[in-house]
CSV table of C-alpha atoms in Angstrom, one decimal:
chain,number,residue,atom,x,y,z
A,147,UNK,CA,55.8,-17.3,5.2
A,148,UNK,CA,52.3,-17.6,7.2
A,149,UNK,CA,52.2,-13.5,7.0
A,150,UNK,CA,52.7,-13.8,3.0
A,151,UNK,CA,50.0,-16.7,3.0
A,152,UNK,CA,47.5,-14.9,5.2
A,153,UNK,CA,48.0,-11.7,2.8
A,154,UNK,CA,47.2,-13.9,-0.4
A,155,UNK,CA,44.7,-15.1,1.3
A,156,UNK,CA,43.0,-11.9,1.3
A,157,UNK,CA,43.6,-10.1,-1.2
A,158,UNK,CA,41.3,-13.2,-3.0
A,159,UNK,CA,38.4,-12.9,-0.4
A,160,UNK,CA,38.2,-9.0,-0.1
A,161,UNK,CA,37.4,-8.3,-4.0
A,162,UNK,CA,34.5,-11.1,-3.7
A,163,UNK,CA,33.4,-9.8,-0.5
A,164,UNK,CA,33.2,-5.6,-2.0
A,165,UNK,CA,31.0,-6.7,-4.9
A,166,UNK,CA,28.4,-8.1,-2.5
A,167,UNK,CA,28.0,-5.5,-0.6
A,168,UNK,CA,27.9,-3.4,-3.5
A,169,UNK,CA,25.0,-4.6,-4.5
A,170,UNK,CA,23.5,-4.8,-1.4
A,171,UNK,CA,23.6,-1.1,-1.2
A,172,UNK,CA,22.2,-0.8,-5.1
A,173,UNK,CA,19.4,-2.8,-4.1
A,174,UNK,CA,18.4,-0.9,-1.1
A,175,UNK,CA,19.1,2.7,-3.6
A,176,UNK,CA,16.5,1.1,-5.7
A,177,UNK,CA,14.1,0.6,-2.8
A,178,UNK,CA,14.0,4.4,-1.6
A,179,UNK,CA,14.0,5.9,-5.3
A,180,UNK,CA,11.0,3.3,-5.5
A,181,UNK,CA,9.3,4.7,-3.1
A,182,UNK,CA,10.2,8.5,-4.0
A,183,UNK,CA,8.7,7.5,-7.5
A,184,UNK,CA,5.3,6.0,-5.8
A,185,UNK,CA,5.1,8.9,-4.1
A,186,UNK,CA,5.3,11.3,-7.0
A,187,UNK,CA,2.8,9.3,-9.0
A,188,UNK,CA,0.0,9.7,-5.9
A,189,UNK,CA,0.9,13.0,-6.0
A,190,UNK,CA,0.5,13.4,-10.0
A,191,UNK,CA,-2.6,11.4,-9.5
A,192,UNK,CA,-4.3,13.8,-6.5
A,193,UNK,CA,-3.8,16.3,-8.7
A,194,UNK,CA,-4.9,15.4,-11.9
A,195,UNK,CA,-8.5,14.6,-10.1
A,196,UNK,CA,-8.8,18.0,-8.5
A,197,UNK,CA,-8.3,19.4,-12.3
A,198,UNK,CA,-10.8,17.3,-13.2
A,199,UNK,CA,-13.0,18.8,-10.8
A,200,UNK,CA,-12.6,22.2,-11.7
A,201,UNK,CA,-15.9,23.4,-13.6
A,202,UNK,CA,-15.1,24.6,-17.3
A,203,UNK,CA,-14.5,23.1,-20.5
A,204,UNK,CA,-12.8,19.9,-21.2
A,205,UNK,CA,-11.5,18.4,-24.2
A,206,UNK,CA,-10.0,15.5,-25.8
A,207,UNK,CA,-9.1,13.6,-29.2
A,208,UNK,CA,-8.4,9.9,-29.5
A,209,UNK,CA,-7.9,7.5,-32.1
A,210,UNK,CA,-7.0,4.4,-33.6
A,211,UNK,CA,-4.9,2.9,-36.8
A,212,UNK,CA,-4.8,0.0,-38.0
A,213,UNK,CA,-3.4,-2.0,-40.7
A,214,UNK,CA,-4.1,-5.7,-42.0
A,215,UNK,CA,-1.9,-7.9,-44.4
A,216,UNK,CA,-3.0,-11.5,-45.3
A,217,UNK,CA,-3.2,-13.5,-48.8
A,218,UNK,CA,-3.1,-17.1,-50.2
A,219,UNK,CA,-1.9,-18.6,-53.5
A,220,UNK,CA,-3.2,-21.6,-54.6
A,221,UNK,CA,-5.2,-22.3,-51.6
A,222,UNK,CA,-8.1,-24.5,-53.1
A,223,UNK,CA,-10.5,-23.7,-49.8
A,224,UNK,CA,-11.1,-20.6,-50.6
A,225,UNK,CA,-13.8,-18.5,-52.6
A,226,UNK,CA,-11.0,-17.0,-54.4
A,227,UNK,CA,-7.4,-19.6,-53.9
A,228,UNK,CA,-4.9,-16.6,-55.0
A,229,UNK,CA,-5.7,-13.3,-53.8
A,230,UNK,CA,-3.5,-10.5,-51.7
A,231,UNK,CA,-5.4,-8.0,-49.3
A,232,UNK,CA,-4.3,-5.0,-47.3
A,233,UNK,CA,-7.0,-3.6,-45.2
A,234,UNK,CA,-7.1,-0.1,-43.8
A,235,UNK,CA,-9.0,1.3,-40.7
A,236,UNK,CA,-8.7,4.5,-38.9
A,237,UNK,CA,-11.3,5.8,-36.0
A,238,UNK,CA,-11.4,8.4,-33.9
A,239,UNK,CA,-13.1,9.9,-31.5
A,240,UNK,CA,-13.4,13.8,-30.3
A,241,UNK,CA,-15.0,15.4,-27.0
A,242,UNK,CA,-15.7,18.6,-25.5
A,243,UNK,CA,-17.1,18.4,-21.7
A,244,UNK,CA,-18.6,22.1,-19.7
A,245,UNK,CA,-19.8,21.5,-16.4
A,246,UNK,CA,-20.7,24.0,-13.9
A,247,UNK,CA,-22.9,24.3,-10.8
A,248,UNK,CA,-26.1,24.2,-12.7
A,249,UNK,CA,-25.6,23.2,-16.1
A,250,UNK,CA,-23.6,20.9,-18.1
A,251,UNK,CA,-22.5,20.0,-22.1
A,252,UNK,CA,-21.3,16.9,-23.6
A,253,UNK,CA,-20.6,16.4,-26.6
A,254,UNK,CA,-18.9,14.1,-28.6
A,255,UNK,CA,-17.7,13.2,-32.1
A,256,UNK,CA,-17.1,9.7,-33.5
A,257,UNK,CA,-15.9,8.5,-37.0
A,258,UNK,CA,-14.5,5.0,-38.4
A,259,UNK,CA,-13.5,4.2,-42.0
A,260,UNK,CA,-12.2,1.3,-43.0
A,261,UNK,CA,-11.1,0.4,-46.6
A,262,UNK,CA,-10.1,-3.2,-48.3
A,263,UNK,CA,-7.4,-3.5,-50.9
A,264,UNK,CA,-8.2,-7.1,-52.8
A,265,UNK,CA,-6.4,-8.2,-55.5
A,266,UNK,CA,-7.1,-11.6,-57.2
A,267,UNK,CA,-4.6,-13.2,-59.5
A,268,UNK,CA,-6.2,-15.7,-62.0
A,269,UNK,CA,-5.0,-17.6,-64.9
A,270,UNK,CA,-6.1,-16.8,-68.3
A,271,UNK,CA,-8.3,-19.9,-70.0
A,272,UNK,CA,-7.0,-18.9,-73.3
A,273,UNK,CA,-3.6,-17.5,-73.1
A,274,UNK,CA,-2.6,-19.5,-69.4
A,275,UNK,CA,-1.5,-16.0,-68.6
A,276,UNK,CA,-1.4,-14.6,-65.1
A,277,UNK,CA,-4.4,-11.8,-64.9
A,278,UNK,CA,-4.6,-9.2,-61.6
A,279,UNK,CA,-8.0,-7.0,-60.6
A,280,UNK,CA,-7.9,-4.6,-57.9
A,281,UNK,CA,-10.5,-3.6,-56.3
A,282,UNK,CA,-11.0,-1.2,-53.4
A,283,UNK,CA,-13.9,-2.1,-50.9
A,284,UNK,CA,-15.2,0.2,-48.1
A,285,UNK,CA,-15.7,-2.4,-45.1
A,286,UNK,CA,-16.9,0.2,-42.4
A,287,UNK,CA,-18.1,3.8,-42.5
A,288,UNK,CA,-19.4,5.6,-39.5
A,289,UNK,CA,-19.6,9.2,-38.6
A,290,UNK,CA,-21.8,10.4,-35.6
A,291,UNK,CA,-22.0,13.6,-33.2
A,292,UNK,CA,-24.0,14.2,-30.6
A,293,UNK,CA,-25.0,17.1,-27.6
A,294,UNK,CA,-26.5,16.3,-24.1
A,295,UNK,CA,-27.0,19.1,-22.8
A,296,UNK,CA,-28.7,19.7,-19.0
A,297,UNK,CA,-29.9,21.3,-16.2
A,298,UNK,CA,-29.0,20.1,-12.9
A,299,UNK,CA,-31.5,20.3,-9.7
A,300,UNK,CA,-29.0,18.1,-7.7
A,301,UNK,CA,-25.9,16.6,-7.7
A,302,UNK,CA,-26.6,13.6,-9.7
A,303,UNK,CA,-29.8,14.2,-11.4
A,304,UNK,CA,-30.6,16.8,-14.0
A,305,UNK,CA,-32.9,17.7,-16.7
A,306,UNK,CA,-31.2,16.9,-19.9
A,307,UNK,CA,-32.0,17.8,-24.0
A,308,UNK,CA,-30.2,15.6,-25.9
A,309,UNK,CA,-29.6,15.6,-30.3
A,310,UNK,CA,-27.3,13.2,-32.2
A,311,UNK,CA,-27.0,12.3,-35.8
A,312,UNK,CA,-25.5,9.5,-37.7
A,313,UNK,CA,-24.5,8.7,-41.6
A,314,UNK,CA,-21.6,7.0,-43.3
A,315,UNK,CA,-19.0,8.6,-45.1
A,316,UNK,CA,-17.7,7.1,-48.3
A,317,UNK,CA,-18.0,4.5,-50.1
A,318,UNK,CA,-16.4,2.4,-53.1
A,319,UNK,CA,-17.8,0.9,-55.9
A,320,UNK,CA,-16.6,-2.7,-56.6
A,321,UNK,CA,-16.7,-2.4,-60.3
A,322,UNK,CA,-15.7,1.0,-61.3
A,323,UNK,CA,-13.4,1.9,-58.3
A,324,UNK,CA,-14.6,5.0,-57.7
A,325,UNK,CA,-15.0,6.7,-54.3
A,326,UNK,CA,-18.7,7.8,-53.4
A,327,UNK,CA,-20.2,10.0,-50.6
A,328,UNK,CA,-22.2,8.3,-48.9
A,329,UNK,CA,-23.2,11.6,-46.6
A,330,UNK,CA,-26.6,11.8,-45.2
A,331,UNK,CA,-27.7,8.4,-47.3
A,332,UNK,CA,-28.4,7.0,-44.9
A,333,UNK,CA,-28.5,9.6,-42.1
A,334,UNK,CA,-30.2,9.3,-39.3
A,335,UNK,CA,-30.9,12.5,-36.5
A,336,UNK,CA,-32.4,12.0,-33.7
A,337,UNK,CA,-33.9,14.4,-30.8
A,338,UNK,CA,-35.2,14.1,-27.3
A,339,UNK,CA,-35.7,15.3,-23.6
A,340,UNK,CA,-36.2,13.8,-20.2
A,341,UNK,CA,-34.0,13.1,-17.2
A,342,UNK,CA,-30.2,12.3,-17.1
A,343,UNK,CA,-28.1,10.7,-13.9
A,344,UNK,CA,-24.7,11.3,-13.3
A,345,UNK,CA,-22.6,10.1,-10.1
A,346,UNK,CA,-19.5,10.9,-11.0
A,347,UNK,CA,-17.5,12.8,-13.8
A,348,UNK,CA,-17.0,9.2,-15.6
A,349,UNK,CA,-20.9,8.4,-16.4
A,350,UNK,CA,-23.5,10.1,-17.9
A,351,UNK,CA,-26.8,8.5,-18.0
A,352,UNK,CA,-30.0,9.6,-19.8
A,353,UNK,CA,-33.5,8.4,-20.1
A,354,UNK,CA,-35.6,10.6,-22.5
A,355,UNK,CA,-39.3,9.0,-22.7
A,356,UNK,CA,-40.4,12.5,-25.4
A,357,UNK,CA,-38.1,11.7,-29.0
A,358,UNK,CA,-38.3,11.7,-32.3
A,359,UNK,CA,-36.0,10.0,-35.0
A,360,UNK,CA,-36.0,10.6,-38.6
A,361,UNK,CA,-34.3,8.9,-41.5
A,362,UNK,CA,-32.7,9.9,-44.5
A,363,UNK,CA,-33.5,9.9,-47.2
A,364,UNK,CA,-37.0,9.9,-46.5
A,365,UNK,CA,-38.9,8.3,-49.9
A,366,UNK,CA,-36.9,5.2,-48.6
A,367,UNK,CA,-36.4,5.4,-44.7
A,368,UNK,CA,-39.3,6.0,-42.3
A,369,UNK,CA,-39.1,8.0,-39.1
A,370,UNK,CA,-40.8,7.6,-35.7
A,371,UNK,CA,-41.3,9.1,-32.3
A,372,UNK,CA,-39.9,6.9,-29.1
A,373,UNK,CA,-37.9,7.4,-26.5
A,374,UNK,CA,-34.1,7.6,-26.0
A,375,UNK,CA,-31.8,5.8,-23.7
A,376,UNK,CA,-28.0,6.4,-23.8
A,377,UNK,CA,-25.0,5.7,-21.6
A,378,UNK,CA,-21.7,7.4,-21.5
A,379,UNK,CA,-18.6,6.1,-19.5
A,380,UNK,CA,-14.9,7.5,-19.9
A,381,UNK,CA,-12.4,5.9,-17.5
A,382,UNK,CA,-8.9,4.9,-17.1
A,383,UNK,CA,-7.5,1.6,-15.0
A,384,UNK,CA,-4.3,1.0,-13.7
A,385,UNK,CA,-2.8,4.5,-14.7
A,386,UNK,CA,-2.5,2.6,-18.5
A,387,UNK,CA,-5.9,1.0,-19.4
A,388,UNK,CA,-8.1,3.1,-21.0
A,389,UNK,CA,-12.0,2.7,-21.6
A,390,UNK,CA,-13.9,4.7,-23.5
A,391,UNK,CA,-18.0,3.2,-24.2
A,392,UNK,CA,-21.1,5.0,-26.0
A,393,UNK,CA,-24.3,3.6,-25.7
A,394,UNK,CA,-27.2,5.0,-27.9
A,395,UNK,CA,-31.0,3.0,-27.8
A,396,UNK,CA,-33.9,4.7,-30.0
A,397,UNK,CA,-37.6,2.8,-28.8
A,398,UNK,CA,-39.8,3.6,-31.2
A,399,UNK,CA,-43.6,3.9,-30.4
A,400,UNK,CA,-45.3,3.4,-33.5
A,401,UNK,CA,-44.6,1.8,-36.9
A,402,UNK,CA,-44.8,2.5,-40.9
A,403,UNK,CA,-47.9,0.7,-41.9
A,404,UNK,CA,-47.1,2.3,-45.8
A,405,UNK,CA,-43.9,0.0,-45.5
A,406,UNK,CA,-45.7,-2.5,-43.3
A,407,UNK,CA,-42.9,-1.7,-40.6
A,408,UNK,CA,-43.3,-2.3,-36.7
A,409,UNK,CA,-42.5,-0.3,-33.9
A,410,UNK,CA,-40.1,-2.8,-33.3
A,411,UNK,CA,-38.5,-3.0,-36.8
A,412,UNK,CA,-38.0,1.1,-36.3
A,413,UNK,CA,-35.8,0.8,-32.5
A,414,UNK,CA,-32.1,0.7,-33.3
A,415,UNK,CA,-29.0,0.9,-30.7
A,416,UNK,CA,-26.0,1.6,-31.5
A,417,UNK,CA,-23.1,0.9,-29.1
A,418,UNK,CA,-19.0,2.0,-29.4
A,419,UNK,CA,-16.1,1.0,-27.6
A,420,UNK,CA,-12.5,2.0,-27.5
A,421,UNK,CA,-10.3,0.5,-25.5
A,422,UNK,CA,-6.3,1.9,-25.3
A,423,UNK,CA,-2.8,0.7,-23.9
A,424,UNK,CA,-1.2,4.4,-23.3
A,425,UNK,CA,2.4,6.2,-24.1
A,426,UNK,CA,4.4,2.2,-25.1
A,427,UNK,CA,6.5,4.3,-27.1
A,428,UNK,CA,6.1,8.1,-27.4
A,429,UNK,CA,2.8,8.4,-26.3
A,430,UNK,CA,2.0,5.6,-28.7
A,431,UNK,CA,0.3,3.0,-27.8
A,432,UNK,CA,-2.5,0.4,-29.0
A,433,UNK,CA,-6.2,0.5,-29.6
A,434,UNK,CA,-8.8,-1.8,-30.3
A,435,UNK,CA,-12.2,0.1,-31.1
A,436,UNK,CA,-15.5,-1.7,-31.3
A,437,UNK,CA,-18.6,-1.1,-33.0
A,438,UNK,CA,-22.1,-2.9,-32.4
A,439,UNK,CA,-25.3,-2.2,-34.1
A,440,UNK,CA,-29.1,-3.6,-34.7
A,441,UNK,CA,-31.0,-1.7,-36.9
A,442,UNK,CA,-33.9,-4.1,-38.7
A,443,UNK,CA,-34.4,-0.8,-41.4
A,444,UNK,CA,-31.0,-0.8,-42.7
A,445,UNK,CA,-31.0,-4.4,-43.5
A,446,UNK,CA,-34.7,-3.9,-44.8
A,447,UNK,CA,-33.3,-1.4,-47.4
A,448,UNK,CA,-31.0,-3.7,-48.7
A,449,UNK,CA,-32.9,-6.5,-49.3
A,450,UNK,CA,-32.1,-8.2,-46.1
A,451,UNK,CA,-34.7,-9.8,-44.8
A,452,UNK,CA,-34.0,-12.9,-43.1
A,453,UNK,CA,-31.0,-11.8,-41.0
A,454,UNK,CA,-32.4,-8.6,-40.8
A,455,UNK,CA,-32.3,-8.5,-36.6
A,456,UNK,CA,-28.6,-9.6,-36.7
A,457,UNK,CA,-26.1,-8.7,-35.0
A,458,UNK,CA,-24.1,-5.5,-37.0
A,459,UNK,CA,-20.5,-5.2,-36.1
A,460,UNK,CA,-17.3,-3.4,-37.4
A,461,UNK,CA,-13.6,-3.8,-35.3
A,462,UNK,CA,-10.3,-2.3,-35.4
A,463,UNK,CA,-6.5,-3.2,-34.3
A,464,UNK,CA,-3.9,-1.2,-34.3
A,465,UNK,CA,-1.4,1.5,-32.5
A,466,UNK,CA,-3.4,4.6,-30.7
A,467,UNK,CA,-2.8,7.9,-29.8
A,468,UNK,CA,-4.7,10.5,-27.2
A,469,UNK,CA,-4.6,14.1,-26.7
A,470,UNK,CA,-6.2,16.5,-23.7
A,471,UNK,CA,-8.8,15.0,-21.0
């Protein structure tokens, strides 16, 4: 009878005991393929950075949707108390790198559009009759290239040549709906030489004390010598975070007296960010782009005059994608 008891006994303990030590041994399976995977990524990472070493051309193209729903009915505290908007934004940005012992090429290719669906429902005075508009408004349009291009006498520093341009791209007219070009009015190309410092393959720095800038078009812009200042940085954190940041600064020297203009109301900067959560879902991931701007003409031409040194600024939300680097 003990011998039966003893077996019973057992046969309860061992299948609570095998489980346990089961997973003991899964746990420590995990551990090692862990460590395998660790070792991999180093590995992955050591040799990503000796490819980016290699001298040659490098390229790249990111960029960023993004799509915005919102809409009230009958909320009194607004301009407009019933109105449904869907707002559009798409940016992206394009490079193509050379670097060898002696000379290098950057260039680079940025564009943003973003466009506003607004429609307002009101009631008719006469009839008591729901009445919808539509309108399409263009809330952001950018387009900008630009070339630095160098000579290198060390390492780090190098004599550089440097051009860039900027316009917008199209635009919509609030009362007819109709989509305009907006190409080269305004435009703004700029050109200029000097020095440019570079420590590693992430940063490119330039100071160009001998430019010129002119604006289009040119019965209604003026143009200006200065000097240029621009800053280019290109990184990625924690194998995920990515950080991509163009900095552009035009210091002009001398004014438009026919437009009673300073030298200060002609110096602009312009300055782009992008920042990107990589491969969430099929090398889809999410982006938020940032653009800042102060430029005193712009506002000038459009009758802006008190908030004419303002802050200029255009954003974007929305799910990202990257190819090359």
């Amino acid at each position: 009878m003990k011998h039966k008891q003893l077996f019973i006994l057992l046969l309860i303990i061992c299948p609570t005991l095998l489980p346990a030590q089961s997973l003991k041994e899964l746990k420590a399976l995990r551990k090692e393929k862990r460590v395998a995977r660790n070792e991999v990524s180093n590995k992955i990472d050591s040799l990503t950075k000796v490819i980016q070493s290699y001298p040659g051309w490098k390229t790249g193209f990111s960029g960023v949707f993004g799509m915005d729903f919102t809409g009230s009915r009958n909320w009194f505290a607004n301009a407009i108390e019933t109105n449904d908007t869907r707002a559009y934004s798409t940016s992206f940005n394009a490079f193509a790198n050379y670097d060898r012992k002696k000379l290098f090429s950057r260039n680079n290719v940025n564009a943003v559009l973003q466009v506003q669906r607004v429609k307002n429902i009101n009631i008719n005075d006469d009839t008591g009759e729901e009445e919808t508009t539509t309108k399409l408004i263009s809330t952001a349009s950018n387009f900008s290239i630009s070339s630095l291009n160098g000579y290198k006498y060390s390492e780090e520093f190098s004599i550089s040549l440097e051009m860039g341009y900027q316009t917008g791209i199209l635009n919509f007219e609030e009362d007819e709906g109709k989509v305009v070009s907006i190409f080269n009015d305004p435009g703004q190309l700029t050109a200029s030489i000097g020095g440019s410092w570079s420590p590693n393959n992430n940063l490119v720095f330039s100071v160009h004390p001998l430019g010129a800038q002119w604006n289009f078009p040119t019965e209604d812009y003026s143009s200006s010598i200065g000097a240029r200042i621009s800053g280019i940085y290109n990184n990625t954190f924690f194998d995920f975070l990515g950080w991509a940041t163009d900095l552009r600064v035009f210091i002009a020297y001398l004014g438009d007296e026919s437009q009673d203009y300073t030298a200060g109301d002609l110096s602009t900067w312009d300055w782009t960010n992008t920042f990107t959560i990589s491969d969430l879902i099929g090398g889809i991931g999410v982006g938020f782009t940032l653009g800042l701007r102060r430029n005193k003409q712009l506002a000038f031409n459009k009758n802006i005059i008190e908030e004419a040194g303002q802050l200029q600024m255009y954003y974007a939300l929305g799910l990202s994608y990257a190819i090359g680097g």
